C-alpha positions as a Python dict, from the first residue, in 0.01 Angstrom:
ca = {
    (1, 'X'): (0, 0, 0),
    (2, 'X'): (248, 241, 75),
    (3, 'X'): (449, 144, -305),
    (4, 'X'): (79, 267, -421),
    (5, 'X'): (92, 550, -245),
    (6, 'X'): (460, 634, -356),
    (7, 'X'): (373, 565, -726),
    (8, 'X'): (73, 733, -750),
    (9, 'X'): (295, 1088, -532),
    (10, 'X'): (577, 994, -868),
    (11, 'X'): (283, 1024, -1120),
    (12, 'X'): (131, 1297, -980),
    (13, 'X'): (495, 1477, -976),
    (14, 'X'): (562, 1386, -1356),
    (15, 'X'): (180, 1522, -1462),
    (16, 'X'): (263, 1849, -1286),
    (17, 'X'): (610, 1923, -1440),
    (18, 'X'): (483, 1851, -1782),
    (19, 'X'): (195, 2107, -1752),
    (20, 'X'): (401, 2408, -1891),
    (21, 'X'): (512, 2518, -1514),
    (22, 'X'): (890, 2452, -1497),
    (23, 'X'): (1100, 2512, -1167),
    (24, 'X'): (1401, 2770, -1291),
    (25, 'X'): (1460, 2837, -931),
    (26, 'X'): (1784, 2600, -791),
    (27, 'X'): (1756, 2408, -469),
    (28, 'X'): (1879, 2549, -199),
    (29, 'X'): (1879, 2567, 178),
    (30, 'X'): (1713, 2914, 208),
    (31, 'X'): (1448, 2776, 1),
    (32, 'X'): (1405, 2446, 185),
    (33, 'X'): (1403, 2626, 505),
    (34, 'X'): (1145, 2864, 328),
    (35, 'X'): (930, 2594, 201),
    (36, 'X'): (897, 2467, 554),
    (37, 'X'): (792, 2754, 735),
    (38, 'X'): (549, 2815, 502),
    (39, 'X'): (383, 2490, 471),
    (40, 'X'): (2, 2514, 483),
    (41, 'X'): (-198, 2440, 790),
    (42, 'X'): (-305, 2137, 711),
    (43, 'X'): (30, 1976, 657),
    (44, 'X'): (147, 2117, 960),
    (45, 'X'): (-119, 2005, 1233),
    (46, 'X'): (-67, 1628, 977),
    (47, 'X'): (293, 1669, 1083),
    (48, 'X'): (280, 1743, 1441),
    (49, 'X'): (23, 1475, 1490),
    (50, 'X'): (286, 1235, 1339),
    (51, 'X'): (541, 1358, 1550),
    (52, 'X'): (337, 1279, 1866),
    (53, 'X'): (247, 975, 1737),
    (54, 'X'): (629, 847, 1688),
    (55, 'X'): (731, 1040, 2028),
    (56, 'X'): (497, 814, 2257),
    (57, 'X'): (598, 491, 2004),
    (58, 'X'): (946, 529, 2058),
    (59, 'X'): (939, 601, 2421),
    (60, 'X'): (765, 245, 2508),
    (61, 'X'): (965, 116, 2256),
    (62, 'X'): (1313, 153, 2363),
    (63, 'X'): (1207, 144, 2743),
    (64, 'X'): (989, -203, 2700),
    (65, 'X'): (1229, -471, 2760),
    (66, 'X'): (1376, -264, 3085),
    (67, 'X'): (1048, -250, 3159),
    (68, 'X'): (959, -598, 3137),
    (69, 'X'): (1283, -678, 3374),
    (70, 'X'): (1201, -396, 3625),
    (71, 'X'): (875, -330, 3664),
    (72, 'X'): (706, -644, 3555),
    (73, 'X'): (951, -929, 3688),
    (74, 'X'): (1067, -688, 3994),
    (75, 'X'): (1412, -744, 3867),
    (76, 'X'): (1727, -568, 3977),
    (77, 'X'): (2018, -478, 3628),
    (78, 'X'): (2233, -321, 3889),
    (79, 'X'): (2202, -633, 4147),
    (80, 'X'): (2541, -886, 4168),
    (81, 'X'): (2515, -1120, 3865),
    (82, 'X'): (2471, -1414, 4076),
    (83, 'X'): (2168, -1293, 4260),
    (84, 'X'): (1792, -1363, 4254),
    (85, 'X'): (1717, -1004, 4110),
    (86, 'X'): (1923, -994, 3872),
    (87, 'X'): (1831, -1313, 3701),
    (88, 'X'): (1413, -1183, 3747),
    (89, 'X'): (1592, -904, 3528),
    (90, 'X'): (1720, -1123, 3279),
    (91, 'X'): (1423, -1317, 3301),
    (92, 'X'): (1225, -1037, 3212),
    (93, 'X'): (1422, -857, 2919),
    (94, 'X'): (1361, -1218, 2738),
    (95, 'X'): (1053, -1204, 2728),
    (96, 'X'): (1011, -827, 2668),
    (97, 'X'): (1200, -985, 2347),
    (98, 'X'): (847, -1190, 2292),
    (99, 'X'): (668, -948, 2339),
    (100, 'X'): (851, -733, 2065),
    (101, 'X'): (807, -1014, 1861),
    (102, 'X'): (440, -1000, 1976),
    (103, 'X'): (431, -648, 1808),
    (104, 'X'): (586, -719, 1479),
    (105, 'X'): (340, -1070, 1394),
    (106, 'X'): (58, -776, 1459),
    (107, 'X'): (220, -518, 1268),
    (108, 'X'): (220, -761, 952),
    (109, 'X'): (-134, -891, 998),
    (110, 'X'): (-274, -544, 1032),
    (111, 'X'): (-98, -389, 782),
    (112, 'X'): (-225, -658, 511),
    (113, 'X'): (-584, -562, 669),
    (114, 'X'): (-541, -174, 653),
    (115, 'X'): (-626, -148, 288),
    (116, 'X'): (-923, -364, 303),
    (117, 'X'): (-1034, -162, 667),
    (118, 'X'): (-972, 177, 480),
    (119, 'X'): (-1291, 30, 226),
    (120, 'X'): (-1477, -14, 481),
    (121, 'X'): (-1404, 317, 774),
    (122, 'X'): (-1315, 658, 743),
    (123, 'X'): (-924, 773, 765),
    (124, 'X'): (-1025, 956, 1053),
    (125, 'X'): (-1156, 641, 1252),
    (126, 'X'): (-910, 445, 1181),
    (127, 'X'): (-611, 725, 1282),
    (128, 'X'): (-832, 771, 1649),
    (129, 'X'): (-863, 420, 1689),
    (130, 'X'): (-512, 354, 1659),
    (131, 'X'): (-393, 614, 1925),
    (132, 'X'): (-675, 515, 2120),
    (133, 'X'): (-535, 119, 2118),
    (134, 'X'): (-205, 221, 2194),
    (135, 'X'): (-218, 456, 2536),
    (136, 'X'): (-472, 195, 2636),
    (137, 'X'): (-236, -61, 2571),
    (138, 'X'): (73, 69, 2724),
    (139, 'X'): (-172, 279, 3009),
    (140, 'X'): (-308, -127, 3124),
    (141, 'X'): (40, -289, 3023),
    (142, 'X'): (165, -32, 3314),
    (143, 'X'): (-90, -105, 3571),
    (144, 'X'): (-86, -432, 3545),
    (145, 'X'): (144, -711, 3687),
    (146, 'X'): (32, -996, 3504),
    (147, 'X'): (273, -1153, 3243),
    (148, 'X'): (-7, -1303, 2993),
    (149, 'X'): (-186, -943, 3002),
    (150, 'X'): (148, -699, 2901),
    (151, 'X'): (246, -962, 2641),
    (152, 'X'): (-170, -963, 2516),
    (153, 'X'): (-101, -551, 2490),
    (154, 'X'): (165, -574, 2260),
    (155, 'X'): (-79, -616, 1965),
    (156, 'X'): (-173, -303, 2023),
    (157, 'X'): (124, -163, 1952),
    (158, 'X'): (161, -296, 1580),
    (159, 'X'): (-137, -111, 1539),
    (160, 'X'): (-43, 211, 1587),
    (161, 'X'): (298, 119, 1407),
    (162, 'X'): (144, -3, 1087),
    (163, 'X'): (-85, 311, 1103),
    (164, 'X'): (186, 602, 1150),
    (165, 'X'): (405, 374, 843),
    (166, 'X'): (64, 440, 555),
    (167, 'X'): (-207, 673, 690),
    (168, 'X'): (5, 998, 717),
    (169, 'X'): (153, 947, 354),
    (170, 'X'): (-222, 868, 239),
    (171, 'X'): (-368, 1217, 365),
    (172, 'X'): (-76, 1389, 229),
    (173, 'X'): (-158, 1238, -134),
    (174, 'X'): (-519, 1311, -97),
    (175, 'X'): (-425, 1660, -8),
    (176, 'X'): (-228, 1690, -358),
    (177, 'X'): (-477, 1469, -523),
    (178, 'X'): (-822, 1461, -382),
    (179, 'X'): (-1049, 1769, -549),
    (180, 'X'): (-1366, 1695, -726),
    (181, 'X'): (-1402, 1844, -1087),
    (182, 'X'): (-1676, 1920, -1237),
    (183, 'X'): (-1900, 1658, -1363),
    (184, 'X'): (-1800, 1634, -1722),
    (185, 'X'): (-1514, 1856, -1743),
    (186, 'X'): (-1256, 1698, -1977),
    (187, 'X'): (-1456, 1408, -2012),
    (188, 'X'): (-1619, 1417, -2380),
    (189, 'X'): (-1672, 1767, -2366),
    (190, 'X'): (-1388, 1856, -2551),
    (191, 'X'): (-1169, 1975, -2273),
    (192, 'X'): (-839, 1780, -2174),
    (193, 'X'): (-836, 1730, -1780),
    (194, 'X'): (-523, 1976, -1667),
    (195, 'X'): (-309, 1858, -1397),
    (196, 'X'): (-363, 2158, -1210),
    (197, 'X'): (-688, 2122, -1143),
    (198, 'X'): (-660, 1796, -920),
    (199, 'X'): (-451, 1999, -663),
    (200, 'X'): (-551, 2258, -425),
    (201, 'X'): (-282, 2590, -465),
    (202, 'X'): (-141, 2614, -155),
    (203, 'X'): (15, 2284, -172),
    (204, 'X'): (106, 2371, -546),
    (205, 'X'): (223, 2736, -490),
    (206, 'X'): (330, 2946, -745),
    (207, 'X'): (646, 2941, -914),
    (208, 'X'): (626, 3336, -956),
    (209, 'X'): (613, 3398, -582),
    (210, 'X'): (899, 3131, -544),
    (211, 'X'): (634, 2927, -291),
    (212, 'X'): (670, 2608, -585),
    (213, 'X'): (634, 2298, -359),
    (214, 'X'): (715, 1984, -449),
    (215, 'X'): (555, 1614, -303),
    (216, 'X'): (910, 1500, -214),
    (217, 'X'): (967, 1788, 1),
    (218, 'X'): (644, 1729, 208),
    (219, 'X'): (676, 1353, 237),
    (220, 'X'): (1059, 1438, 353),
    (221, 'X'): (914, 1667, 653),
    (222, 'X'): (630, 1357, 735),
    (223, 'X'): (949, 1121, 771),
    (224, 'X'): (1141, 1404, 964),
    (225, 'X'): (933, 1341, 1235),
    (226, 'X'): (1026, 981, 1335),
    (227, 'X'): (1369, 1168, 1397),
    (228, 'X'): (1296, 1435, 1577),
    (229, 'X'): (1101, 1255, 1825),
    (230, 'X'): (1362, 1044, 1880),
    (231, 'X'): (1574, 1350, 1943),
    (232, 'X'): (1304, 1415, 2271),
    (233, 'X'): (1311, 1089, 2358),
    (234, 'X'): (1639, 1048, 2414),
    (235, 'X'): (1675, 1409, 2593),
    (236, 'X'): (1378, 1350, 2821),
    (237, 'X'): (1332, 988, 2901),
    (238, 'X'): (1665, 957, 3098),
    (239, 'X'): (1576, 1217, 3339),
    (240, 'X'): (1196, 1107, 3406),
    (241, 'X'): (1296, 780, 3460),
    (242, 'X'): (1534, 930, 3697),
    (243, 'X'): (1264, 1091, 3822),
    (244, 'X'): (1000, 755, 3852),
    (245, 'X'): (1241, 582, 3999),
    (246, 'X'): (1184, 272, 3693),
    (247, 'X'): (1093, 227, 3308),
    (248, 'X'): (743, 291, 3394),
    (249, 'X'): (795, 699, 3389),
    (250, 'X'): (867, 575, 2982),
    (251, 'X'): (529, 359, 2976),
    (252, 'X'): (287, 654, 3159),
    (253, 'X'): (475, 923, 2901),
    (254, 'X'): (359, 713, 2602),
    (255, 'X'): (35, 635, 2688),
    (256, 'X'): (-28, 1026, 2778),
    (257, 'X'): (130, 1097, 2477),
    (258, 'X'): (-56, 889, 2244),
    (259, 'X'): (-374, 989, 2430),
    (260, 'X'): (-305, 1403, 2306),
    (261, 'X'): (-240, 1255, 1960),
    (262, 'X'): (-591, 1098, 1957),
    (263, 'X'): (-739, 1405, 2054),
    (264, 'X'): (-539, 1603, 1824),
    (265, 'X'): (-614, 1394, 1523),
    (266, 'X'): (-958, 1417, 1593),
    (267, 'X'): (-1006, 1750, 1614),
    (268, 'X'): (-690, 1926, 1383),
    (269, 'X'): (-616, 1723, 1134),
    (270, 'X'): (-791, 1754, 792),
    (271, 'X'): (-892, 1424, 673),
    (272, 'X'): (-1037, 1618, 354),
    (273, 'X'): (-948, 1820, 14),
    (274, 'X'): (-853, 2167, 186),
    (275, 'X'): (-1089, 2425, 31),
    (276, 'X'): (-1009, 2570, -300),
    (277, 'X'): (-1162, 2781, -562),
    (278, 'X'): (-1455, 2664, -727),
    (279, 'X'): (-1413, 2592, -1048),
    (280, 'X'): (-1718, 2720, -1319),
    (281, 'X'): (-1944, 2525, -1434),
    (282, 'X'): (-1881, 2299, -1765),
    (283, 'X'): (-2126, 2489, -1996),
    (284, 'X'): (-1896, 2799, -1922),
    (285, 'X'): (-1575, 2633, -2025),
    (286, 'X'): (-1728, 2497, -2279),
    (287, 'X'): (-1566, 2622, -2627),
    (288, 'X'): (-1817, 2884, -2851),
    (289, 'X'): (-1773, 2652, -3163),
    (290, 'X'): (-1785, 2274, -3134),
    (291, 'X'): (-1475, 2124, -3232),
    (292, 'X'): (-1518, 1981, -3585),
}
């Protein structure tokens, strides 16, 4: 699904260059930085609900296995090697291992079910529903103490995985793609269908104001923010486990976190064409003479 979504983000790109617009202005950083700051609104609230999204994934995910040995198993890392806590520990980080391993068999499944669930629910559903699995999931896998429960949770977590790896990239192609022409237009009227007119213009720009965007740029930022929330993790989650006292300071911070990103892609996130001009109707585009 996502090579679909790729392709169809390369096709759209090749339509738009060959409409007559050319880009005479070179690369540059000014102009990426440029591009950035002015992305439209709904790319930005898109991206910041994808950074949440991979801030509360990777703070369970690089904190599970310690959590499994301390929290879980009552385990001790910093115990004498030949002790009873220390082995709990050990005992524990294995099979935080299974339970990672829990997480990828449900990535897979759900991801060959996504396509076939997008048929059938809205985008928006399906984004809520997926936040909303995973702070339950790591919110109970805290609270509780029982082994068969936490390793149960960790299907929730391929959930929100497989989601944050196609939905994000989906939206952003619907935002190039998705506007409805007019019934008829271009279709045996006489009129060719111009690229143009399947994209809304703030995600085209204008290559007169220099504010030409370009798909690759936007899917770049999406991906930018698996990194940067891995930037916060790994500034943050060291102190407020200091803080907690164990891993489960990590576990509370990405179920809260994932919690805000269900709220936030409920209520700021456009899960439809932004508005553009109307177009006219097709009997006023229609050519004076008929075309012989």
């Amino acid at each position: 699904q996502v090579a679909n979504i790729l392709l169809n983000g390369v096709k759209y790109e090749s339509e738009l260059n060959g409409s007559g617009e050319t880009s005479e202005q070179p690369l540059s950083v000014k102009l990426l930085c440029s591009t950035i700051c002015q992305m439209p609104k709904a790319l930005r609230n898109l991206c910041i609900n994808h950074f949440l999204g991979w801030l509360s994934f990777e703070g369970m995910l690089l904190f599970y296995t310690d959590f499994m040995g301390e929290v879980v198993f009552q385990g001790n890392p910093k115990a004498p090697h030949n002790s009873d806590e220390y082995q709990k520990y050990n005992a524990g980080v294995t099979m935080g291992c299974w339970g990672m391993c829990i997480y990828a068999f449900s990535a897979a499944f759900y991801s060959a079910l996504l396509e076939k669930l997008e048929e059938r629910f809205s985008t928006r559903t399906l984004y809520f529903v997926a936040y909303l699995a995973f702070g339950l999931g790591t919110g109970l896998a805290t609270l509780s103490r029982n082994i068969y429960v936490v390793l149960s949770l960790c299907a929730t977590y391929g959930i929100l995985f497989a989601t944050l790896c196609t939905l994000p990239y989906s939206l952003l192609c619907d935002y190039y793609q998705s506007h409805e022409v007019s019934p008829g237009l271009g279709r045996g009227e006489g009129l060719p269908l111009h690229p143009l007119m399947l994209c809304p213009p703030q995600f085209i720009g204008s290559q007169a104001e220099g504010t030409r965007r370009g798909m690759g740029v936007d899917i770049s930022l999406l991906s930018c923010q698996y990194f940067l929330a891995q930037i916060l993790v790994a500034l943050a989650m060291g102190p407020l486990t200091a803080a907690v006292g164990s891993a489960s300071g990590a576990m509370y911070f990405a179920s809260l976190v994932s919690f805000l990103g269900c709220l936030f892609s409920s209520l700021c996130v456009t899960y439809e064409s932004p508005p553009t001009e109307e177009l006219p109707p097709a009997e006023e585009q229609r050519p004076l003479l008929p075309r012989a």
